[in-house]
XYZ file of C-alpha atoms in Angstrom:
629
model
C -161.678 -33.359 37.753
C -164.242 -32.390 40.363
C -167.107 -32.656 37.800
C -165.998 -35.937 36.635
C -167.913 -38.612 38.187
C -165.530 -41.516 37.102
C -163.689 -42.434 39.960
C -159.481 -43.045 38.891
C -157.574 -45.565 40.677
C -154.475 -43.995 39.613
C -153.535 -40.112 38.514
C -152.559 -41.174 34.865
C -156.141 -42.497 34.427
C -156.810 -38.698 34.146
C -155.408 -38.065 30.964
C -158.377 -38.971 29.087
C -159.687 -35.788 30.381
C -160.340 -32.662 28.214
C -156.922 -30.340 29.074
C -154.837 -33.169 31.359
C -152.281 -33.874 29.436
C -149.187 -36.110 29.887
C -147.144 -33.498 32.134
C -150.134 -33.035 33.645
C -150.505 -36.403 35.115
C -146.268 -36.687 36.122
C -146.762 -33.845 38.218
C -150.170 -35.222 39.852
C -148.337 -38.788 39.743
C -145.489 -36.729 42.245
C -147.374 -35.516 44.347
C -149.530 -38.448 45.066
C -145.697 -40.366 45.898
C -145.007 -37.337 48.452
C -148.353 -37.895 49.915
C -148.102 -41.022 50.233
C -144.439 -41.532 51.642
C -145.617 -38.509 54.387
C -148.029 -40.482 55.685
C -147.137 -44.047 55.391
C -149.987 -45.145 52.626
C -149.230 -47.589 49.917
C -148.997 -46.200 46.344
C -151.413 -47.488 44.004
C -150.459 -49.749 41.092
C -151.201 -48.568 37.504
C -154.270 -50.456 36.152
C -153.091 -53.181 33.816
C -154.842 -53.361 30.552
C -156.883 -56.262 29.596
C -155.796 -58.049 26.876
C -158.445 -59.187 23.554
C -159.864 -62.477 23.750
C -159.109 -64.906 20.937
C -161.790 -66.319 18.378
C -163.363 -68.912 20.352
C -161.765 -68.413 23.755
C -164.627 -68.428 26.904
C -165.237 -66.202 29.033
C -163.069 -67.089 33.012
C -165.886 -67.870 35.206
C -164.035 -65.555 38.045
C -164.762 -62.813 36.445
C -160.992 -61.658 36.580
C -161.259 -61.184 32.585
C -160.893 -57.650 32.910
C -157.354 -58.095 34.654
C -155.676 -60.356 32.454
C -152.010 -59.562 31.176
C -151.899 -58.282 27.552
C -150.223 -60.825 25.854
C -147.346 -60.389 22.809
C -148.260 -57.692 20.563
C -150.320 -57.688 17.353
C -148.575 -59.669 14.323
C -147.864 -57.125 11.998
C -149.994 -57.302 8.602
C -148.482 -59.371 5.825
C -146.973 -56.562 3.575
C -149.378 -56.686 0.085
C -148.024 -57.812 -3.357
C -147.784 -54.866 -5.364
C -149.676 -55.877 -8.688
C -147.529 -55.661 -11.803
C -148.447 -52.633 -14.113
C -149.834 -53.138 -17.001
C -151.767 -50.275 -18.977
C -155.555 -49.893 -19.442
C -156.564 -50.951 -22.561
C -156.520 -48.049 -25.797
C -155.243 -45.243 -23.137
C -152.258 -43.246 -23.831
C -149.597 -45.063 -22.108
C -150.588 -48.188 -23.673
C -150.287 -46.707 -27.110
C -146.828 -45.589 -26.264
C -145.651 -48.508 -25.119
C -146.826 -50.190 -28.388
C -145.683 -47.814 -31.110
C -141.792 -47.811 -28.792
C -142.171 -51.770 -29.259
C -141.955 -51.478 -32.842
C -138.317 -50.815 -32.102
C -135.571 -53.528 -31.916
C -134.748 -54.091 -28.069
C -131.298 -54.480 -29.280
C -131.327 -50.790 -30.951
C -129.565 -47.959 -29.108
C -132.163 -45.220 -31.321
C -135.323 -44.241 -29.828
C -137.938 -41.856 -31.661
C -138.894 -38.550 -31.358
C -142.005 -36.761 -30.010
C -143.648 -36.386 -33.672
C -142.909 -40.081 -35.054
C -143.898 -41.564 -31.135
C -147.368 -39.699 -31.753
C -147.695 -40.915 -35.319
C -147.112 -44.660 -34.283
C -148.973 -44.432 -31.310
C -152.044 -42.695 -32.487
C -153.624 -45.661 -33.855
C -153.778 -47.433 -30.636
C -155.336 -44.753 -28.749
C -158.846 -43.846 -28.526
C -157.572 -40.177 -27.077
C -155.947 -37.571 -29.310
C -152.170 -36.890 -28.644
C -152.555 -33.826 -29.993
C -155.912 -32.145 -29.317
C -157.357 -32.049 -25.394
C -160.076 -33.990 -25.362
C -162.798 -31.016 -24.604
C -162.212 -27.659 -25.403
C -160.957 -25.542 -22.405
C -158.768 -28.413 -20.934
C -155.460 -29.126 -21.622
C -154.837 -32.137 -21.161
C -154.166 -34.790 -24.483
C -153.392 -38.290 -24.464
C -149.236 -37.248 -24.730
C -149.243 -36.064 -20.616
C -149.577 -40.316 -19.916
C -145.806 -40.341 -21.156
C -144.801 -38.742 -17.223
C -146.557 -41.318 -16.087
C -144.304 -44.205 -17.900
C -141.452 -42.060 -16.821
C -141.926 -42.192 -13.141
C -142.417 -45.940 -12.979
C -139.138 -46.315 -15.229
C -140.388 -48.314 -18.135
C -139.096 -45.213 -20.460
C -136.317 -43.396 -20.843
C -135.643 -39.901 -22.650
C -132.508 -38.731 -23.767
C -130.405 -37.046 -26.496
C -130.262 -32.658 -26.932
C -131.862 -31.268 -28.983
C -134.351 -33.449 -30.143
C -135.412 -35.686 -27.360
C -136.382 -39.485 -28.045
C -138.064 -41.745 -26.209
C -137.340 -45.592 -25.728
C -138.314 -48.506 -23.645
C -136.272 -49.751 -20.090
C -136.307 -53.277 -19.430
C -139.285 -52.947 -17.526
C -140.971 -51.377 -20.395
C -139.992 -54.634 -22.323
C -141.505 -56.604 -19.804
C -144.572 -54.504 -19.620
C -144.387 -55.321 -23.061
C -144.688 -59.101 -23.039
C -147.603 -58.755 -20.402
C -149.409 -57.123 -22.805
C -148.850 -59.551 -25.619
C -149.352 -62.536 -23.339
C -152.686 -60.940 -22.778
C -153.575 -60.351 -25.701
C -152.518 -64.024 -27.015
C -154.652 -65.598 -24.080
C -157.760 -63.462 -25.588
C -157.268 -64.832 -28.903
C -156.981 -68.179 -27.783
C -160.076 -68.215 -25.942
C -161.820 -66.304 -28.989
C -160.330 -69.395 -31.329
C -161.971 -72.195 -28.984
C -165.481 -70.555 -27.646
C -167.851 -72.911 -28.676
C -170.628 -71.402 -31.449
C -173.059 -73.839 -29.853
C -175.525 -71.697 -28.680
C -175.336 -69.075 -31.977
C -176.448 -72.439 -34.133
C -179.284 -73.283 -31.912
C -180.873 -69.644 -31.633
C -180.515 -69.717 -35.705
C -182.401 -72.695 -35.875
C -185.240 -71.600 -34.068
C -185.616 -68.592 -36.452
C -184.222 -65.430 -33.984
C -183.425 -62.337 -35.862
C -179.390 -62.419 -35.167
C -176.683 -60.346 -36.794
C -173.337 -59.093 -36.192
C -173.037 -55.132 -34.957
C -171.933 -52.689 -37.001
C -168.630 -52.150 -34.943
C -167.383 -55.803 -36.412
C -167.135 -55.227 -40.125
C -163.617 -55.173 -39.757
C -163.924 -59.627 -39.416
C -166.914 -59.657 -41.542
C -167.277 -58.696 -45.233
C -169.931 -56.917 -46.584
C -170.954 -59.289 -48.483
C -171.117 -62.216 -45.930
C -173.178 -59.323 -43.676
C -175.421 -59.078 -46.433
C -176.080 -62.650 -47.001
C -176.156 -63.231 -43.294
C -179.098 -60.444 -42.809
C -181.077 -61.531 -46.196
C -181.189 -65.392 -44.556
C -182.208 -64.686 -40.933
C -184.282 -61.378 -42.170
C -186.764 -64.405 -44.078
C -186.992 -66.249 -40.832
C -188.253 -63.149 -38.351
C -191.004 -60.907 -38.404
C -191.324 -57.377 -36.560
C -194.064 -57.738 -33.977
C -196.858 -55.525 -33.724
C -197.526 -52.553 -32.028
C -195.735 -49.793 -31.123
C -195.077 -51.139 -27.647
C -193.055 -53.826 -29.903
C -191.471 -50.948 -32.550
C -190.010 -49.092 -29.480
C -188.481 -51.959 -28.320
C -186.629 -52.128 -31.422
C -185.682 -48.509 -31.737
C -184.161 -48.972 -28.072
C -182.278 -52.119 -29.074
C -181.027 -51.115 -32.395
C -179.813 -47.577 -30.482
C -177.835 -50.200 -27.945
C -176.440 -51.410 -31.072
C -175.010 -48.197 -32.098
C -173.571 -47.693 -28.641
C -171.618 -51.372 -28.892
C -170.506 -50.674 -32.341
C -168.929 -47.532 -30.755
C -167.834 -49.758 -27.560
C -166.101 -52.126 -30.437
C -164.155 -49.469 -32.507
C -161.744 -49.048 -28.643
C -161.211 -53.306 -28.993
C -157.786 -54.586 -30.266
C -158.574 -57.348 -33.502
C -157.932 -60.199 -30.588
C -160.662 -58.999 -28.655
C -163.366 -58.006 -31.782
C -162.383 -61.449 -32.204
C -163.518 -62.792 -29.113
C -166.500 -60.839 -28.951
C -167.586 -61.441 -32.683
C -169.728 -64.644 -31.974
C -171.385 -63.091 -28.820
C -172.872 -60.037 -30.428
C -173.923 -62.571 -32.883
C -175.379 -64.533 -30.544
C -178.051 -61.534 -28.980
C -177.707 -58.356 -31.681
C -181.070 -58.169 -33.683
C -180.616 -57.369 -37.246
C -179.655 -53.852 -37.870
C -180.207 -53.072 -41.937
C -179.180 -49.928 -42.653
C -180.415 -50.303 -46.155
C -183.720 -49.707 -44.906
C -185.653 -47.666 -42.285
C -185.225 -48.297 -38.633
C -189.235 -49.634 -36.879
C -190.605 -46.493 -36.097
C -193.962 -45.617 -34.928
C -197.081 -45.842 -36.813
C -197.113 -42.814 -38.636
C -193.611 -43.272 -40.190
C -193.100 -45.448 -43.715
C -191.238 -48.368 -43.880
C -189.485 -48.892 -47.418
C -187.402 -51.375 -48.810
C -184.991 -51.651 -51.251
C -185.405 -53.329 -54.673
C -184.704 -52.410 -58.311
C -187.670 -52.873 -61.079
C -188.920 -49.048 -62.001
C -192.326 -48.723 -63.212
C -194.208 -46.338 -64.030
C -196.730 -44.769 -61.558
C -200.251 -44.395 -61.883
C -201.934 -40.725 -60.902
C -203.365 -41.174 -57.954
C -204.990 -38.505 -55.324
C -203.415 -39.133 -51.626
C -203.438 -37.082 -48.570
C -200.377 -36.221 -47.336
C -198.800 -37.006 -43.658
C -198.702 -32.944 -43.207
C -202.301 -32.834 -43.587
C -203.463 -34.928 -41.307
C -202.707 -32.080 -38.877
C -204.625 -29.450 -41.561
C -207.826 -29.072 -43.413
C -207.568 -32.056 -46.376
C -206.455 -30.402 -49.693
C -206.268 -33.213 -52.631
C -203.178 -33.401 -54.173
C -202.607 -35.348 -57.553
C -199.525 -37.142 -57.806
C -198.528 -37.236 -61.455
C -197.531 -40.089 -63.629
C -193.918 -40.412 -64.181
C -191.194 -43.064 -64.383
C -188.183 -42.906 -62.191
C -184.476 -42.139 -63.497
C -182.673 -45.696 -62.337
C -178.985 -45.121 -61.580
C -177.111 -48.098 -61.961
C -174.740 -49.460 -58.941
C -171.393 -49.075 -61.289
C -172.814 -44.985 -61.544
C -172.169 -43.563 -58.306
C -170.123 -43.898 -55.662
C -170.962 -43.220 -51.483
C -169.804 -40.064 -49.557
C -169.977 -38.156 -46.408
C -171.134 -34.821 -46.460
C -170.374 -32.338 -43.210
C -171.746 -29.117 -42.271
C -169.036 -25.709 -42.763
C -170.186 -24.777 -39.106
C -169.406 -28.301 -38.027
C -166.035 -27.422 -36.039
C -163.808 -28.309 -33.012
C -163.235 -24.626 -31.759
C -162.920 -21.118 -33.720
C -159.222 -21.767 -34.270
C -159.292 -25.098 -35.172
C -162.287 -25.478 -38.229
C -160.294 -28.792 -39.997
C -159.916 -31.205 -36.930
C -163.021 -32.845 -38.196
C -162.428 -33.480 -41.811
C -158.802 -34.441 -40.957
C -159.629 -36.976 -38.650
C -161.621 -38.551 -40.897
C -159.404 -38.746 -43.896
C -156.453 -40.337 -40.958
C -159.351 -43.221 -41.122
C -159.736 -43.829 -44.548
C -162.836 -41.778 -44.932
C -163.131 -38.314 -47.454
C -165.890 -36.568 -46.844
C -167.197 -33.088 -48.526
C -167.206 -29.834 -46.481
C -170.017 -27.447 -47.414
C -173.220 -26.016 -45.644
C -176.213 -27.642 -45.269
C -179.791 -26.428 -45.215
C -180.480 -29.292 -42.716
C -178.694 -31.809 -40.186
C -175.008 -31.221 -39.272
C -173.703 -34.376 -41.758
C -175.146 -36.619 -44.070
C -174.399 -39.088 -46.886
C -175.305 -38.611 -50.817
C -174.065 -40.874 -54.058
C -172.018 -39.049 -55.906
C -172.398 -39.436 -59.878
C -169.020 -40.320 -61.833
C -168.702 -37.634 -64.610
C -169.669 -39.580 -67.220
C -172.782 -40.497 -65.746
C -173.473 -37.266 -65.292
C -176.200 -36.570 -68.007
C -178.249 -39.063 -66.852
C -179.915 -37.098 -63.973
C -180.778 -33.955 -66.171
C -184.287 -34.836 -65.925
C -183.737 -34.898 -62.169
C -181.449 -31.788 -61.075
C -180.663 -28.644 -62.428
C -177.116 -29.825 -63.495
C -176.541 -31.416 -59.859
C -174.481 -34.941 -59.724
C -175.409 -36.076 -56.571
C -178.359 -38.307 -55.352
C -179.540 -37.748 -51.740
C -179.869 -40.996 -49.572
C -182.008 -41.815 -46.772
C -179.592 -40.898 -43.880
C -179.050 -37.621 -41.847
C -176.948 -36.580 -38.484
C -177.624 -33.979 -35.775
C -174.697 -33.645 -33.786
C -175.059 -31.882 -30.247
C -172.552 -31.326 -27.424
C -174.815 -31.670 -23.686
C -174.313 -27.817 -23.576
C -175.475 -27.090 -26.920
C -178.655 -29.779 -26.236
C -179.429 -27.525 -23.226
C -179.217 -24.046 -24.940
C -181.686 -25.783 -27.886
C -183.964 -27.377 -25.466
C -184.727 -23.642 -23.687
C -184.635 -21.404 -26.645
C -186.978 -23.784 -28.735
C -184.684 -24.836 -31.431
C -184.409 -28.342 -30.415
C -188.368 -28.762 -30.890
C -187.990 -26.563 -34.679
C -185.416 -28.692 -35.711
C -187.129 -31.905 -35.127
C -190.047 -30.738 -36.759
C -187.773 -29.708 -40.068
C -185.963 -33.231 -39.870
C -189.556 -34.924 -39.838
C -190.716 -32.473 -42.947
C -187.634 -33.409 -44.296
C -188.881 -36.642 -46.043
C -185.436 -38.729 -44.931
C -186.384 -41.931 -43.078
C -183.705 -42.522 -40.982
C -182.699 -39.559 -38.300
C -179.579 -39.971 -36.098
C -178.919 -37.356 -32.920
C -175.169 -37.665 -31.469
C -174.997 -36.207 -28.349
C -171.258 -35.439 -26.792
C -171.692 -35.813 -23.287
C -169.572 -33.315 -22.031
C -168.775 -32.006 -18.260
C -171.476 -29.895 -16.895
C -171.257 -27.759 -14.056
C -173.244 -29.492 -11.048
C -175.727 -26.693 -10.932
C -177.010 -26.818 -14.922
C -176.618 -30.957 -14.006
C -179.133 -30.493 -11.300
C -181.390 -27.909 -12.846
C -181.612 -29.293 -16.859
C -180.936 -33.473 -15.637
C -184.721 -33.950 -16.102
C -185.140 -31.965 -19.429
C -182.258 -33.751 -20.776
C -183.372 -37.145 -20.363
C -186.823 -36.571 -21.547
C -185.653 -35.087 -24.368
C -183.734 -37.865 -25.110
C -186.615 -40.429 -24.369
C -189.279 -38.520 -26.884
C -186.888 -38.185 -29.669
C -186.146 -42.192 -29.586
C -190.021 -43.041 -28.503
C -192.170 -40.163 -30.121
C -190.128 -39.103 -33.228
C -188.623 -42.428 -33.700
C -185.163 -40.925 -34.018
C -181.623 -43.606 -33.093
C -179.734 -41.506 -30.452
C -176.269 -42.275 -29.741
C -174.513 -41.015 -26.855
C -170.707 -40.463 -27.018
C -167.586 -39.460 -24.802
C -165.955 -36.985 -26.934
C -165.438 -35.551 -30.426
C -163.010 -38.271 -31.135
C -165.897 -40.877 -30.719
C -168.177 -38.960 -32.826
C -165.584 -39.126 -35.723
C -164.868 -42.709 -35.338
C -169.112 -43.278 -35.514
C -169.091 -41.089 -38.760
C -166.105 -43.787 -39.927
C -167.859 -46.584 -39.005
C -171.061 -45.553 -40.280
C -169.801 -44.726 -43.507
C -167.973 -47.717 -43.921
C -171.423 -49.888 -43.430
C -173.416 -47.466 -45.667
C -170.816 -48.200 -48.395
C -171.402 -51.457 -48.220
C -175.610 -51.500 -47.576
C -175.342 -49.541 -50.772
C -172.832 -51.749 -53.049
C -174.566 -53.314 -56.074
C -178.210 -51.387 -55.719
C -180.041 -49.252 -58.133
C -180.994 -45.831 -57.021
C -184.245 -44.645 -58.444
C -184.403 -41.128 -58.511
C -187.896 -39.187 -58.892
C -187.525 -36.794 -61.767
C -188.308 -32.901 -61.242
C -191.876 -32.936 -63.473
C -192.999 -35.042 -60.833
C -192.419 -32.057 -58.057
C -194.171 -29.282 -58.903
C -193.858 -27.535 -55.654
C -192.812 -28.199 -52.265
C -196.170 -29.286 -50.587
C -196.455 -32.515 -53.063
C -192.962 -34.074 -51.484
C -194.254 -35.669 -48.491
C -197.503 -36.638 -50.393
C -195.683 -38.035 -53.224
C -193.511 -40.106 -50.502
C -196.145 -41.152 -48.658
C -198.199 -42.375 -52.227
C -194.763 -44.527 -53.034
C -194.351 -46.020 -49.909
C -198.270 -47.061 -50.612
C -197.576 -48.170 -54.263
C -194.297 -49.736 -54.194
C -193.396 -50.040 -50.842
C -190.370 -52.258 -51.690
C -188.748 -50.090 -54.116
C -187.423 -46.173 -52.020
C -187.354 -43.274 -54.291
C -184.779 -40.337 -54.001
C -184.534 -36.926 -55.103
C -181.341 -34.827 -56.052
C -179.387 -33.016 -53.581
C -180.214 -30.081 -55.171
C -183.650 -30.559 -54.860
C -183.072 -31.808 -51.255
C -181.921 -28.608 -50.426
C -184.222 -26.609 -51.961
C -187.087 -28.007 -50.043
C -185.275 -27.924 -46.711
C -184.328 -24.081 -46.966
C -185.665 -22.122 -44.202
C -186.312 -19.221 -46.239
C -187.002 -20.827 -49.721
C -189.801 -23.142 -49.051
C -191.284 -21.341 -46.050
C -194.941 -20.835 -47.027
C -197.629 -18.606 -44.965
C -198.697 -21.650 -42.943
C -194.659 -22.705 -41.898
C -194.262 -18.898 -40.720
C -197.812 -19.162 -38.689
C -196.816 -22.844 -37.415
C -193.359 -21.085 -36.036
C -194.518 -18.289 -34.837
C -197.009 -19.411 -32.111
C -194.389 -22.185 -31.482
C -192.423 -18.849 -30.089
C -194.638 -19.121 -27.524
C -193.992 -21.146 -24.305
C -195.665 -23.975 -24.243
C -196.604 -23.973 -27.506
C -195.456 -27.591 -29.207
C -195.702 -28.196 -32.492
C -198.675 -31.021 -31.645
C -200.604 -27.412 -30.256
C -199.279 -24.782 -32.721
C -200.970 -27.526 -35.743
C -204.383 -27.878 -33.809
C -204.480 -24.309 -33.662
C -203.493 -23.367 -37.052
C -206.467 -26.380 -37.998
C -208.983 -23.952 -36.771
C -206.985 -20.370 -37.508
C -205.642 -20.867 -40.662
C -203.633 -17.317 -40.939
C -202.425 -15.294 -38.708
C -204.480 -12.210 -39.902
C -207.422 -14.337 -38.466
C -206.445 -15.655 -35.231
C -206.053 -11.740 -35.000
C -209.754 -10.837 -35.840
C -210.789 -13.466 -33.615
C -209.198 -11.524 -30.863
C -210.377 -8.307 -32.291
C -213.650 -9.517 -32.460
C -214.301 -10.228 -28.841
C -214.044 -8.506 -25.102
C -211.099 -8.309 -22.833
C -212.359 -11.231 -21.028
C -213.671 -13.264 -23.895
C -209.916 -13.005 -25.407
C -208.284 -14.947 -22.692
C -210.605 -17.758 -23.190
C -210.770 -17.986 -26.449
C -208.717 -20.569 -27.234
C -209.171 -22.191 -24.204
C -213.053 -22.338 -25.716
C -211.748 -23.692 -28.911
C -209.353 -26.467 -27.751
C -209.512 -26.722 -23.917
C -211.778 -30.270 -24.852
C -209.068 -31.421 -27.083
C -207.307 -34.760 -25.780
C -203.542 -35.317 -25.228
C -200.696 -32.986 -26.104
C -203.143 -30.825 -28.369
C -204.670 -29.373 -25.536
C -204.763 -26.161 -24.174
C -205.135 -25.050 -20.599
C -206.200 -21.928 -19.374
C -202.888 -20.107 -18.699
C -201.543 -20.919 -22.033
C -204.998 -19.412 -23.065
C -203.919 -16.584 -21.551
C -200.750 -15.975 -22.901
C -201.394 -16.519 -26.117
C -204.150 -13.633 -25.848
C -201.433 -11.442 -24.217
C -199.181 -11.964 -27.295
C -201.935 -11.897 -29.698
C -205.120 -10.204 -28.759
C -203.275 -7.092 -27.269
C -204.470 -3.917 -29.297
């Protein structure tokens, strides 16, 4: 109290003092009494408190503001409204509530764990059965405590529990039908005005993918053929990855739709229509420069021999290649029929291989398990068995037709273990050589730990960015497994009907006499008859897309120095332009001194421009891994 230099007017004034507590202040409060009493001194008053001026109230011009009576206490707060509960939208409690309102109120039954999950599946976007990442434990079925505690279900019977609804689940009930009502209501009177108007002035306007379910295929057709005539694709590639970003936003809302109710697809249905650009999946997506663009039609012809270059060997010294004259096997629409193929290592976890496949056959969709030289699912027409014979000429007793569509599927974690070992670079490179025009990445975004977050954030996203920009790839980001399945449902579904009443033309096997003349033979096609896409047999497919089967001396090279860090495949094809083996990139090492080594390729391509060229520590490495005797 010494050291204070506040001056008190009255010992409980202390109290705000570090260690002066209430006692503390009674006893000092005493003593000042018996001091005062002994020697005749009035006691001082406790200091009133001043009381808070009201909005608008002036200041007393005595200054006595500071000694004014509090007034009445505070009004106490207006207790808040609690807000009714109503379920979010597609989550687990809401899809319990709906499947137990199948019941009749006037029932005394309920249903059982297994039939609840079966009804209520549907309406969930969450599995009931399977956490939604592996490691956790939690599923979609935990959200029933959570109707329990707020009383709007019940459980009862032994030893088969059942489930029903309270009244307040009833009533939760009604909220959500009264919402849902309201939503179709305004979806049945929003005005189309501004949809007609757009049209008019020739924008390229479609419905997404995500609502087929109120369209038909063929109105989507018709719809796309009749605003297609009216647009153009601008030029430049400033323009094509404009469109690659778009139509990947489209992807993402078709996903974004498949979680809607049919109330609100059909609210939403005119405004997609009124800002989606056309999306046809019957022909390629606008990629950059270097990629063909072909489009569909049905007249075969034969095709005149013709020497072309192919897109390979741009990057290599030019070797002619002939394409031969040949006339394409035309498989008629009534001769095949659409389906989804999925890699064998495609899985959920070790103990749980079929979660994939079934989940896709709960949404209508059957798709064929087997491994794959390349991409982790993709679609082919399969031949019906009397039609068989007709591709002879085209597959060594295959039946199926390889179309113009292939998935990568990566989890974040898995993107990051690819993106540091190298394999994300090989495989983009194989899905380029791969001759398939259209190239889709999913990519789960799972939880990462903060530190991998903070240290791979960077690579991720510009990964990302150059396989949608550089490669010209459609990425699609989703939550979970569950939303990957429902893409590969969706996707499917439009495919089927991009595909209904269209020829295939397949290129016979005369017309491939090795490996190297795919792309070129591609490439001379998309030349020739650029509205008319050419296929080869699965079989064939494969064979071409083997690691080990079609890996020539130049492949091996190419992947090789791409073992490298730092070597991309833009380098690793400059360099194997100038050493075209690896026995001489070798002599050239042998051939010079220790110093001379580390710049040799530095000498060679340090003038090169862009991403072909070499700096001086990559020089250096390279001559480390290389040039060492």
């Amino acid at each position: 109290m010494k050291a204070c230099p506040i001056a008190f007017q009255h010992p409980s004034e202390a109290q705000q003092l570090h260690g002066i507590g209430p006692k503390l202040c009674d006893w000092l409060i005493t003593q000042l009494k018996e001091h005062c009493e002994e020697n005749d001194l009035p006691m001082p008053e406790i200091p009133r408190k001043g009381r808070k001026r009201q909005s608008g109230e002036a200041l007393q011009p005595d200054g006595d503001n500071d000694d004014e009576i509090e007034t009445a206490p505070r009004a106490a707060k207006k207790p808040r409204k609690q807000k009714e509960y109503v379920p979010a939208l597609r989550s687990g409690p809401y899809a319990i509530v709906r499947a137990l309102s199948s019941l009749n109120r006037d029932e005394t039954g309920g249903l059982s764990k297994t039939h609840l999950i079966n009804l209520a599946q549907p309406f969930c976007d969450s599995s009931f059965s399977v956490p939604s990442e592996p490691g956790k434990f939690y599923t979609a079925w935990n959200s029933h405590k959570t109707l329990l505690d707020k009383d709007l279900i019940y459980a009862f019977g032994r030893p088969t529990k059942k489930y029903a609804l309270t009244d307040g689940g009833w009533e939760v009930t009604k909220r959500i039908e009264i919402a849902e009502g309201r939503q179709e209501q305004d979806a049945t009177l929003q005005p189309t005005t501004a949809s007609n108007s757009q049209t008019r002035e020739g924008s390229t306007r479609a419905p997404a993918a995500g609502m087929l379910s109120d369209f038909s295929i063929t109105d989507l057709q018709k719809e796309l053929q009749r605003r297609q005539s009216a647009s153009q694709l601008q030029d430049g590639t400033q323009a094509k990855v404009a469109n690659i970003a778009t139509n990947r936003s489209l992807i993402t809302e078709a996903a974004a739709a498949e979680k809607k109710t049919p109330m609100q697809e059909a609210a939403e249905r005119r405004k997609v229509l009124a800002r989606a650009p056309i999306v046809d999946l019957s022909s390629p997506p606008p990629t950059p420069p270097r990629r063909e663009h072909l489009r569909i039609s049905s007249s075969p012809a034969p095709m005149p021999a013709q020497t072309v270059t192919s897109a390979i060997q741009k990057h290599q010294p030019s070797v002619p290649l002939t394409c031969p004259e040949f006339t394409p096997i035309v498989i008629e629409p009534s001769w095949y029929s659409l389906q989804l193929v999925i890699d064998t290592r495609e899985i959920r976890t070790v103990s749980d291989r079929d979660y994939i496949a079934e989940e896709l056959r709960n949404r209508g969709i059957t798709p064929v398990v087997r491994s794959l030289e390349i991409g982790d699912c993709l679609w082919v027409a399969k031949l019906r068995p009397e039609y068989v014979d007709r591709m002879r000429l085209a597959s060594d007793g295959g039946d199926e037709i390889m179309l113009d569509h292939i998935v990568e599927r990566k989890r974040l974690d898995d993107l990051v273990g690819s993106i540091t070992d190298g394999r994300f670079t090989e495989q983009k490179f194989r899905l380029r050589r791969s001759g398939v025009k259209q190239v889709y990445y999913l990519i789960e975004d799972i939880t990462l730990s903060a530190e991998k977050q903070l240290r791979f954030g960077e690579a991720i996203d510009s990964a990302i960015a150059s396989s949608i920009v550089v490669d010209g790839f459609f990425v699609n980001r989703t939550r979970k497994l569950d939303d990957t399945i429902a893409w590969l449902a969706r996707m499917t579904k439009i495919l089927e009907g991009s595909y209904r009443g269209k020829a295939l033309h397949v290129i016979p096997l005369t017309a491939l006499p090795s490996h190297e003349s795919y792309l070129p033979l591609l490439k001379h096609l998309g030349t020739t008859r650029p509205e008319t896409p050419h296929y080869v047999s699965f079989d064939t497919f494969s064979g071409m897309a083997s690691k080990s089967d079609s890996l020539t001396l130049r492949d091996a090279f190419l992947k090789m120095l791409m073992c490298t860090k730092g070597m991309t495949a833009e380098k690793s094809i400059a360099l194997q332009r100038i050493w075209h083996t690896p026995r001489a990139f070798i002599e050239a090492f042998e051939a010079g001194t220790a110093k001379s080594r580390e710049e040799l390729v530095l000498k060679k391509m340090g003038n090169l421009v862009g991403r072909k060229k070499i700096g001086k520590s990559l020089s250096v490495k390279l001559a480390e891994v290389w040039g060492e005797p």
